[in-house]
Tab-separated table of C-alpha atoms and ligand atoms in Angstrom:
chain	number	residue	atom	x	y	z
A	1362	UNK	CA	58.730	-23.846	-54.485
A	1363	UNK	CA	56.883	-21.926	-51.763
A	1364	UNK	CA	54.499	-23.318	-49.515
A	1365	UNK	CA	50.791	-23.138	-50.975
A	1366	UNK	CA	47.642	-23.254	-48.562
A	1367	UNK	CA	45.520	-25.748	-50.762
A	1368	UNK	CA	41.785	-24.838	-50.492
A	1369	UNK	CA	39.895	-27.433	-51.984
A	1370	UNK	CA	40.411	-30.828	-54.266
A	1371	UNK	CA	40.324	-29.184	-57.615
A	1372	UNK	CA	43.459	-26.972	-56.381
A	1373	UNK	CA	45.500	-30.018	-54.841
A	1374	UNK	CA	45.006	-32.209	-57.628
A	1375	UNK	CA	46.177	-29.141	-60.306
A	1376	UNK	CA	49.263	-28.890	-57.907
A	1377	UNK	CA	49.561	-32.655	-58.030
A	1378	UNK	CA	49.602	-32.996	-61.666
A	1379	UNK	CA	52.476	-30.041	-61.873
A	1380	UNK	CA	54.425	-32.333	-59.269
A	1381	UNK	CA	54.126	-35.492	-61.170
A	1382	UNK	CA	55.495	-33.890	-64.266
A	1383	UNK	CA	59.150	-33.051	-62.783
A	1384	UNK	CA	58.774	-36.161	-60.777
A	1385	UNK	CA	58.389	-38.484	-62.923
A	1386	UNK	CA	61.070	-37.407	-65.442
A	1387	UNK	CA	63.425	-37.617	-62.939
A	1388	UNK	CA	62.153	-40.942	-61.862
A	1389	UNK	CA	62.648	-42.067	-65.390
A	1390	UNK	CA	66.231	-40.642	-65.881
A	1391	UNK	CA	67.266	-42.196	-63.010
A	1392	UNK	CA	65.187	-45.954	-63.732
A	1393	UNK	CA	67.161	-46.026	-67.514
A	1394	UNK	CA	71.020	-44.927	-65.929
A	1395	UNK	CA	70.367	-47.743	-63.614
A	1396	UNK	CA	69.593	-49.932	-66.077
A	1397	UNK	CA	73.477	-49.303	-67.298
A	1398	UNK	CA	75.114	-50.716	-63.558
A	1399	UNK	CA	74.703	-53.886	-61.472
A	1400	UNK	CA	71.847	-53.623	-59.152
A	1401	UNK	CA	71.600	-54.313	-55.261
A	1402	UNK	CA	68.872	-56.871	-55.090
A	1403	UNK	CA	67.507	-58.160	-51.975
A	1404	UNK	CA	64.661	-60.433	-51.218
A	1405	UNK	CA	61.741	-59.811	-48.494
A	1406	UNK	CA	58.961	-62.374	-48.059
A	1407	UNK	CA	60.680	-65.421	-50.573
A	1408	UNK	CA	63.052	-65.866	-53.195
A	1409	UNK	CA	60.655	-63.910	-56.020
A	1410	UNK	CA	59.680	-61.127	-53.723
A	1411	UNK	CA	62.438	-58.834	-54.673
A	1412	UNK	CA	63.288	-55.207	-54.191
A	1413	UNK	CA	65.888	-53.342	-55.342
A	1414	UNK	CA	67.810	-50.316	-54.775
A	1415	UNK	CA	65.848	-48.273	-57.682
A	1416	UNK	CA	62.287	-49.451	-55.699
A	1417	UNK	CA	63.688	-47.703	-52.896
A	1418	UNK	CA	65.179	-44.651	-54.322
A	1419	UNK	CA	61.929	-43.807	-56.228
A	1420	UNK	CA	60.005	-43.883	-53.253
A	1421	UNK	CA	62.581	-41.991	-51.550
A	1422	UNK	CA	62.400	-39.048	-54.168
A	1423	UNK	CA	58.501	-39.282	-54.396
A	1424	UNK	CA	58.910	-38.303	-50.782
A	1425	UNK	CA	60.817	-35.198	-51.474
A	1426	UNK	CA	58.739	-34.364	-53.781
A	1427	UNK	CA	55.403	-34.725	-51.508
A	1428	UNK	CA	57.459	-32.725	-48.660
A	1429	UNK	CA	58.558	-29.837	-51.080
A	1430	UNK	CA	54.574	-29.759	-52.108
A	1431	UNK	CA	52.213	-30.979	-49.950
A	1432	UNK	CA	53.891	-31.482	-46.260
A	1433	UNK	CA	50.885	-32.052	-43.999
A	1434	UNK	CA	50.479	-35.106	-47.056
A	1435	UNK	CA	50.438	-38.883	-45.803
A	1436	UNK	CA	52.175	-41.804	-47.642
A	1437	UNK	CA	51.315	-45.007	-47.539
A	1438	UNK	CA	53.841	-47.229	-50.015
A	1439	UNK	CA	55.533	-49.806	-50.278
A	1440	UNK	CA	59.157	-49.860	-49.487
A	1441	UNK	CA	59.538	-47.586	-46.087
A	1442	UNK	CA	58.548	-49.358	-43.354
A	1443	UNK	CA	57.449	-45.626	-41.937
A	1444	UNK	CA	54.770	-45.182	-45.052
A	1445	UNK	CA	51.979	-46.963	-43.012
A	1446	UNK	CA	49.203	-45.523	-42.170
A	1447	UNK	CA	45.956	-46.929	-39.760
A	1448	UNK	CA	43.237	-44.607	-41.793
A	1449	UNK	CA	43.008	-42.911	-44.862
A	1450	UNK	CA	41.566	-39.598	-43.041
A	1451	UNK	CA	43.065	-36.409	-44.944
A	1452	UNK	CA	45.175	-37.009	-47.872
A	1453	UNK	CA	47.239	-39.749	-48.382
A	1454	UNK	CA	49.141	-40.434	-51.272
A	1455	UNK	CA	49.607	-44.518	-51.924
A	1456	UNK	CA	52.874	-45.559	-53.753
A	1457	UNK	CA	54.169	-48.608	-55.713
A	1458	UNK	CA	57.322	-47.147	-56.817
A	1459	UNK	CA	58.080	-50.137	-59.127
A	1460	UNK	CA	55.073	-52.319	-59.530
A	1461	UNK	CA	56.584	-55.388	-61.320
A	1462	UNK	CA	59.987	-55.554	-59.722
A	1463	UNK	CA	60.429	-58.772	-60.987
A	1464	UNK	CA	60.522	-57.949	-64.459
A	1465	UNK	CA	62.315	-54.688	-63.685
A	1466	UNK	CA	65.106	-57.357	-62.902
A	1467	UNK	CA	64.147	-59.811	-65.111
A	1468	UNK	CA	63.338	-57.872	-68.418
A	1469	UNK	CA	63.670	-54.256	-67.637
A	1470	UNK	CA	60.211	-54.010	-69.232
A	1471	UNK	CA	56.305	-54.378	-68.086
A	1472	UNK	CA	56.821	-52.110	-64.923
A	1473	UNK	CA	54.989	-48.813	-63.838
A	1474	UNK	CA	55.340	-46.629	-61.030
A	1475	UNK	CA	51.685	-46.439	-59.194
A	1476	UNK	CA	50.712	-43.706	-57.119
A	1477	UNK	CA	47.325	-42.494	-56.049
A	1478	UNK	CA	45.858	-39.482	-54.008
A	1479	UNK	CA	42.985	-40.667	-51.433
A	1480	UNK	CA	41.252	-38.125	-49.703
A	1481	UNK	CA	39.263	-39.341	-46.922
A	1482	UNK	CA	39.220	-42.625	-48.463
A	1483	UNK	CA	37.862	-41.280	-51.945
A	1484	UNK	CA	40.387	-41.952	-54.681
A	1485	UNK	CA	40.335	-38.820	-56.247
A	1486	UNK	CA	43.840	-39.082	-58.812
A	1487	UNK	CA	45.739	-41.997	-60.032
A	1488	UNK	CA	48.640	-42.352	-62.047
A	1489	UNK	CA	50.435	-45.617	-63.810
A	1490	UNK	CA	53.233	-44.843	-65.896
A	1491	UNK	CA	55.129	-47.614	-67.562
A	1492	UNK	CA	58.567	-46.047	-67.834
A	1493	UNK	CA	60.055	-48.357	-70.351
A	1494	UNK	CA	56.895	-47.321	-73.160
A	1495	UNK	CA	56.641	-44.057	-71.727
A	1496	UNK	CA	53.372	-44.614	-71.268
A	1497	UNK	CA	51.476	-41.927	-68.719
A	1498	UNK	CA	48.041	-43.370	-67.841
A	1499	UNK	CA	46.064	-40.042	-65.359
A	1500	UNK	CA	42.651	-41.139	-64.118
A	1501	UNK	CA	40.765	-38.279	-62.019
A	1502	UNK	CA	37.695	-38.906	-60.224
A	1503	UNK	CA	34.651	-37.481	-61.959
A	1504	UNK	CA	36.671	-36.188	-65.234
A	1505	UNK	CA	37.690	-39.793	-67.010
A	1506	UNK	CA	41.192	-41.119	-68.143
A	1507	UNK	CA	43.900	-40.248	-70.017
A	1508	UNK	CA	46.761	-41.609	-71.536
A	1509	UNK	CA	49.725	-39.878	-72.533
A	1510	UNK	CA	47.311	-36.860	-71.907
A	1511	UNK	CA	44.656	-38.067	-74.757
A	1512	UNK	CA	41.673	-39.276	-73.277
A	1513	UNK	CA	40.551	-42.804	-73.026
A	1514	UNK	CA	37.464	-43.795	-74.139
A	1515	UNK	CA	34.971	-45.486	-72.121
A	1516	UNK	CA	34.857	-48.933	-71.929
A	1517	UNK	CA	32.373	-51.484	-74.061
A	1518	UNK	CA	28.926	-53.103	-71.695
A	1519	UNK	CA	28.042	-55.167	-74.459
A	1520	UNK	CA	31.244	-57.209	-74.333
A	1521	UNK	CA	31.235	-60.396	-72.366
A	1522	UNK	CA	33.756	-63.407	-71.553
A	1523	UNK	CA	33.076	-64.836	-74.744
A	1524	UNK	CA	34.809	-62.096	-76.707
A	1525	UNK	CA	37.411	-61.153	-73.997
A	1526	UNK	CA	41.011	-62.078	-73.453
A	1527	UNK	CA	41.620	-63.007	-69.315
A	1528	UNK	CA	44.226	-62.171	-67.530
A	1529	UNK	CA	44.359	-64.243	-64.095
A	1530	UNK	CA	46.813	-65.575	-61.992
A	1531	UNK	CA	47.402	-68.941	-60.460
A	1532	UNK	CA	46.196	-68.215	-57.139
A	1533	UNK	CA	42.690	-66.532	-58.186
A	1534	UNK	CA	42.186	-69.907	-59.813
A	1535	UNK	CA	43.001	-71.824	-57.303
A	1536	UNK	CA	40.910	-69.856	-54.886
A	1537	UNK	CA	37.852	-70.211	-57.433
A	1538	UNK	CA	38.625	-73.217	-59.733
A	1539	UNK	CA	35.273	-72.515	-61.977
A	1540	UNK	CA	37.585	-69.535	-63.066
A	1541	UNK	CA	39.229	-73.102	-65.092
A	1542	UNK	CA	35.636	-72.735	-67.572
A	1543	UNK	CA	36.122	-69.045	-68.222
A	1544	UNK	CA	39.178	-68.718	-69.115
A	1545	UNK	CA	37.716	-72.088	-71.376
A	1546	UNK	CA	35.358	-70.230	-72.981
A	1547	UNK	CA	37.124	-66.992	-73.513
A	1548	UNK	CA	39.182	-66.069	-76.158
A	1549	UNK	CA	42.506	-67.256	-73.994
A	1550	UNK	CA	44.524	-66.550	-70.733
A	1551	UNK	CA	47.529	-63.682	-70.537
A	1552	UNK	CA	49.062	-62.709	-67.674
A	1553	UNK	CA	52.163	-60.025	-67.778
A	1554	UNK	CA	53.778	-59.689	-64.203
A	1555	UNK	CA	52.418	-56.230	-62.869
A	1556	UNK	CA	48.927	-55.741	-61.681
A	1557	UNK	CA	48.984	-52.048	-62.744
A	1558	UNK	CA	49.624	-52.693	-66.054
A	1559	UNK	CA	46.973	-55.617	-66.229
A	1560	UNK	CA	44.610	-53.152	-64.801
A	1561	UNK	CA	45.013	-50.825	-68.004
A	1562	UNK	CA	44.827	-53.776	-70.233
A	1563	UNK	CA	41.237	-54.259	-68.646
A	1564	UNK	CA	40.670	-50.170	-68.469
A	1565	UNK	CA	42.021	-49.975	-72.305
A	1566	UNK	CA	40.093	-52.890	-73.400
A	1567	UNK	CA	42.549	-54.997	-74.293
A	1568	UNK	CA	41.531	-57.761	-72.373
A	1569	UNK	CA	38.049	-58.130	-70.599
A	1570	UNK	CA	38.997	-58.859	-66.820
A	1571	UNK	CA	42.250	-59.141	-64.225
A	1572	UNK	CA	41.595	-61.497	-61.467
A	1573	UNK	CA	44.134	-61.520	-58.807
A	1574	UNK	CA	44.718	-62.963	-55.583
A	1575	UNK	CA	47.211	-61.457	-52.959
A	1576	UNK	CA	47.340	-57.749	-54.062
A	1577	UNK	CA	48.507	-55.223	-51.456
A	1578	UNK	CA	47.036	-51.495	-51.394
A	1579	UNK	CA	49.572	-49.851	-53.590
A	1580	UNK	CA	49.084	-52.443	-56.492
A	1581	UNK	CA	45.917	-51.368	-56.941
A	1582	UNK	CA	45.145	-47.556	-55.255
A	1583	UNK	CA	45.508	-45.690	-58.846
A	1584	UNK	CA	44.732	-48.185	-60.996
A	1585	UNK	CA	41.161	-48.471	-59.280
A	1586	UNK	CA	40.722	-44.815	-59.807
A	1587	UNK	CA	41.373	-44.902	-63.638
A	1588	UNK	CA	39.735	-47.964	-64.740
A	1589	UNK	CA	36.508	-47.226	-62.719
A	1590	UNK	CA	36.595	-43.729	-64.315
A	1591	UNK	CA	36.295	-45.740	-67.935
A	1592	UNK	CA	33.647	-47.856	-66.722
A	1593	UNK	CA	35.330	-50.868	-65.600
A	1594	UNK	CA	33.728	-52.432	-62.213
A	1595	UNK	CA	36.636	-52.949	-59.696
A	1596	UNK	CA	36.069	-55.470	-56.534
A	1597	UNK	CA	37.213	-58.114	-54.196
A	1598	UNK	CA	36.651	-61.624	-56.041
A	1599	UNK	CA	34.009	-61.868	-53.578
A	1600	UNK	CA	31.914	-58.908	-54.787
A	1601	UNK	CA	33.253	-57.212	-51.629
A	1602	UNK	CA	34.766	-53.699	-51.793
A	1603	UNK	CA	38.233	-52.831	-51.785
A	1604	UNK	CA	39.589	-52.211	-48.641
A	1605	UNK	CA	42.481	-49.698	-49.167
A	1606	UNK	CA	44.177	-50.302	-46.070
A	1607	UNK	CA	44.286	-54.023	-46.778
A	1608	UNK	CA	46.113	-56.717	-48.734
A	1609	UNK	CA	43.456	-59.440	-50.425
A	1610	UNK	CA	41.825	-60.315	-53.977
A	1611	UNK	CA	40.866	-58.051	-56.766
A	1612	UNK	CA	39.263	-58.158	-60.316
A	1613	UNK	CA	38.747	-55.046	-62.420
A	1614	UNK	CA	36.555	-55.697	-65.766
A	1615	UNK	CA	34.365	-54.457	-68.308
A	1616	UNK	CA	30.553	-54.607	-66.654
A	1617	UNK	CA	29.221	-57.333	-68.437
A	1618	UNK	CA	32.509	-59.401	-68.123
A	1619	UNK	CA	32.071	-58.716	-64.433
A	1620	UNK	CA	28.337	-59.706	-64.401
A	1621	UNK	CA	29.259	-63.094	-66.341
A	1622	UNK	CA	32.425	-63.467	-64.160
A	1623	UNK	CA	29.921	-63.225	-60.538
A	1624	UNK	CA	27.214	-64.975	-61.910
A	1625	UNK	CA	28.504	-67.736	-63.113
A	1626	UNK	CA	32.513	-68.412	-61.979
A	1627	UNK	CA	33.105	-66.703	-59.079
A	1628	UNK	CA	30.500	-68.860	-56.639
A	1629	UNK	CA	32.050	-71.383	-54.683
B	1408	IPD	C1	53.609	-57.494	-57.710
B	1408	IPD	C2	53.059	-57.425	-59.116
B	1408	IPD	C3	52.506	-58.779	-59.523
B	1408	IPD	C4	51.457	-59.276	-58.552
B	1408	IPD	C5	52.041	-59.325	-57.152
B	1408	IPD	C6	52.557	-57.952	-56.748
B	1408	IPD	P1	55.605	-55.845	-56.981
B	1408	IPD	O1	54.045	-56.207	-57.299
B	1408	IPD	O2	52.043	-56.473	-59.254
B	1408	IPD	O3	51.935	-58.716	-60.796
B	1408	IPD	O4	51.046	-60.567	-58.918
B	1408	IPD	O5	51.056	-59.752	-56.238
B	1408	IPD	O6	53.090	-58.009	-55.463
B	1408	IPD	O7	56.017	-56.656	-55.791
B	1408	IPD	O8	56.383	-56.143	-58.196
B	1408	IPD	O9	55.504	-54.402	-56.655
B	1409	CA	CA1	53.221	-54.017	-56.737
B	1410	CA	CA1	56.606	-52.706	-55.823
């Protein structure tokens, strides 16, 4: 592919999306032949923080990919110690390459690849695609969602905790223990190992909020960008706004969820 002097958004974001496509079917050939051979499995910050040789190979060839297309590009993922960046000025593309590497090991199922295009610290295109459904989530800032290019429709406002299923884990409730009475009074507590896919349960309306403490950057950078294009408010637990460059707490859900959620669980 030659070279292509990208004049504005709209352009880069076409040229992304004609990227992605070769991209991610070679990411997914090469996720199922692995799943065929042992794996090389090593573990970073404790015994369950895993990655393997398929997290780094994806990012690898995601790489490639952004070199062969967009060189002057920035990444900012998860698995090369060189993809760090100290601002999100320019472009900067932010990549889980397995999001849910534990049950990539585990169950070879409920894992996505997450990557997102910031420009100047505007998400402005998001994908999650869970490779074992096949399921290609696009969200693109101003023009909605899609999934498996249908689009999504927005999300409900009249829907509150009452009629939603949570999705939290352990250390969101710990952090706020009145989460304990929501999850009480909702319709019950899920929770499926990959905050990318919990995001599009919210963002689909499957279930009414994710709370999360702990996330890093890349578990959230395109997920943000889709569900808030369906309507879903996305935030620290705090009420706070996402710092991209920064690990820390996050809850996406539908608005009213979120209104019941900060008015009534989430005050110390
Ligand atoms: C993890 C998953 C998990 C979340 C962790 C993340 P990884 O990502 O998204 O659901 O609870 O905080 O680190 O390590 O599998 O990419
Ligand atoms: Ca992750
Ligand atoms: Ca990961």
């Amino acid at each position: 592919m030659k070279e292509r002097d990208h004049v504005n958004k709209q352009e880069i974001v076409e040229e992304a999306k004609e990227m992605m496509k070769v991209f991610l079917m070679e990411a997914k050939q090469y996720i199922e032949a692995s799943f065929e051979k042992e794996l090389w499995i090593e573990t970073k910050s404790s015994r369950n923080d895993l990655v393997t040789e398929v997290d780094q190979y994806i990012e690898a060839l995601f790489t490639r990919y952004l070199k062969q297309y967009f060189p002057s590009h920035r990444i900012f993922g998860e698995e090369n110690a060189e993809h760090k960046v100290e601002s999100l000025e320019g472009a900067v593309w932010i990549i889980d390459p397995i999001d849910g590497t534990l049950n990539f090991v585990e169950q070879k199922r409920d894992f996505a690849i997450s990557i997102a295009l910031y420009m100047d610290g505007i998400g402005e295109y998001g994908i999650v695609y869970d490779v074992e459904k096949d399921d290609l989530y696009v969200g693109e800032k101003g023009k909605g969602a899609t999934l498996n290019g249908r689009e999504i429709r927005k999300v409900s406002d009249r829907r509150g905790v009452a009629d939603s299923l949570l999705i939290a884990n352990l250390s969101a409730v710990n952090l706020y223990p009145k989460l304990k009475e929501a999850i009480r009074v909702s319709r019950g507590l899920r929770l499926y190992g990959a905050a990318s896919l919990e995001f599009m349960a919210v963002a689909t309306e499957r279930a009414g909020a994710y709370l999360a403490a702990n996330l890093a950057p890349w578990d959230v950078a395109a997920s943000k960008i889709i569900a808030e294009e369906l309507g879903c408010i996305v935030s620290r637990l705090s009420g706070e706004e996402i710092d991209m460059l920064e690990k820390g707490t996050s809850v996406v859900a539908l608005p009213k969820v979120y209104q019941e959620l900060q008015n009534l669980y989430l005050k110390k």
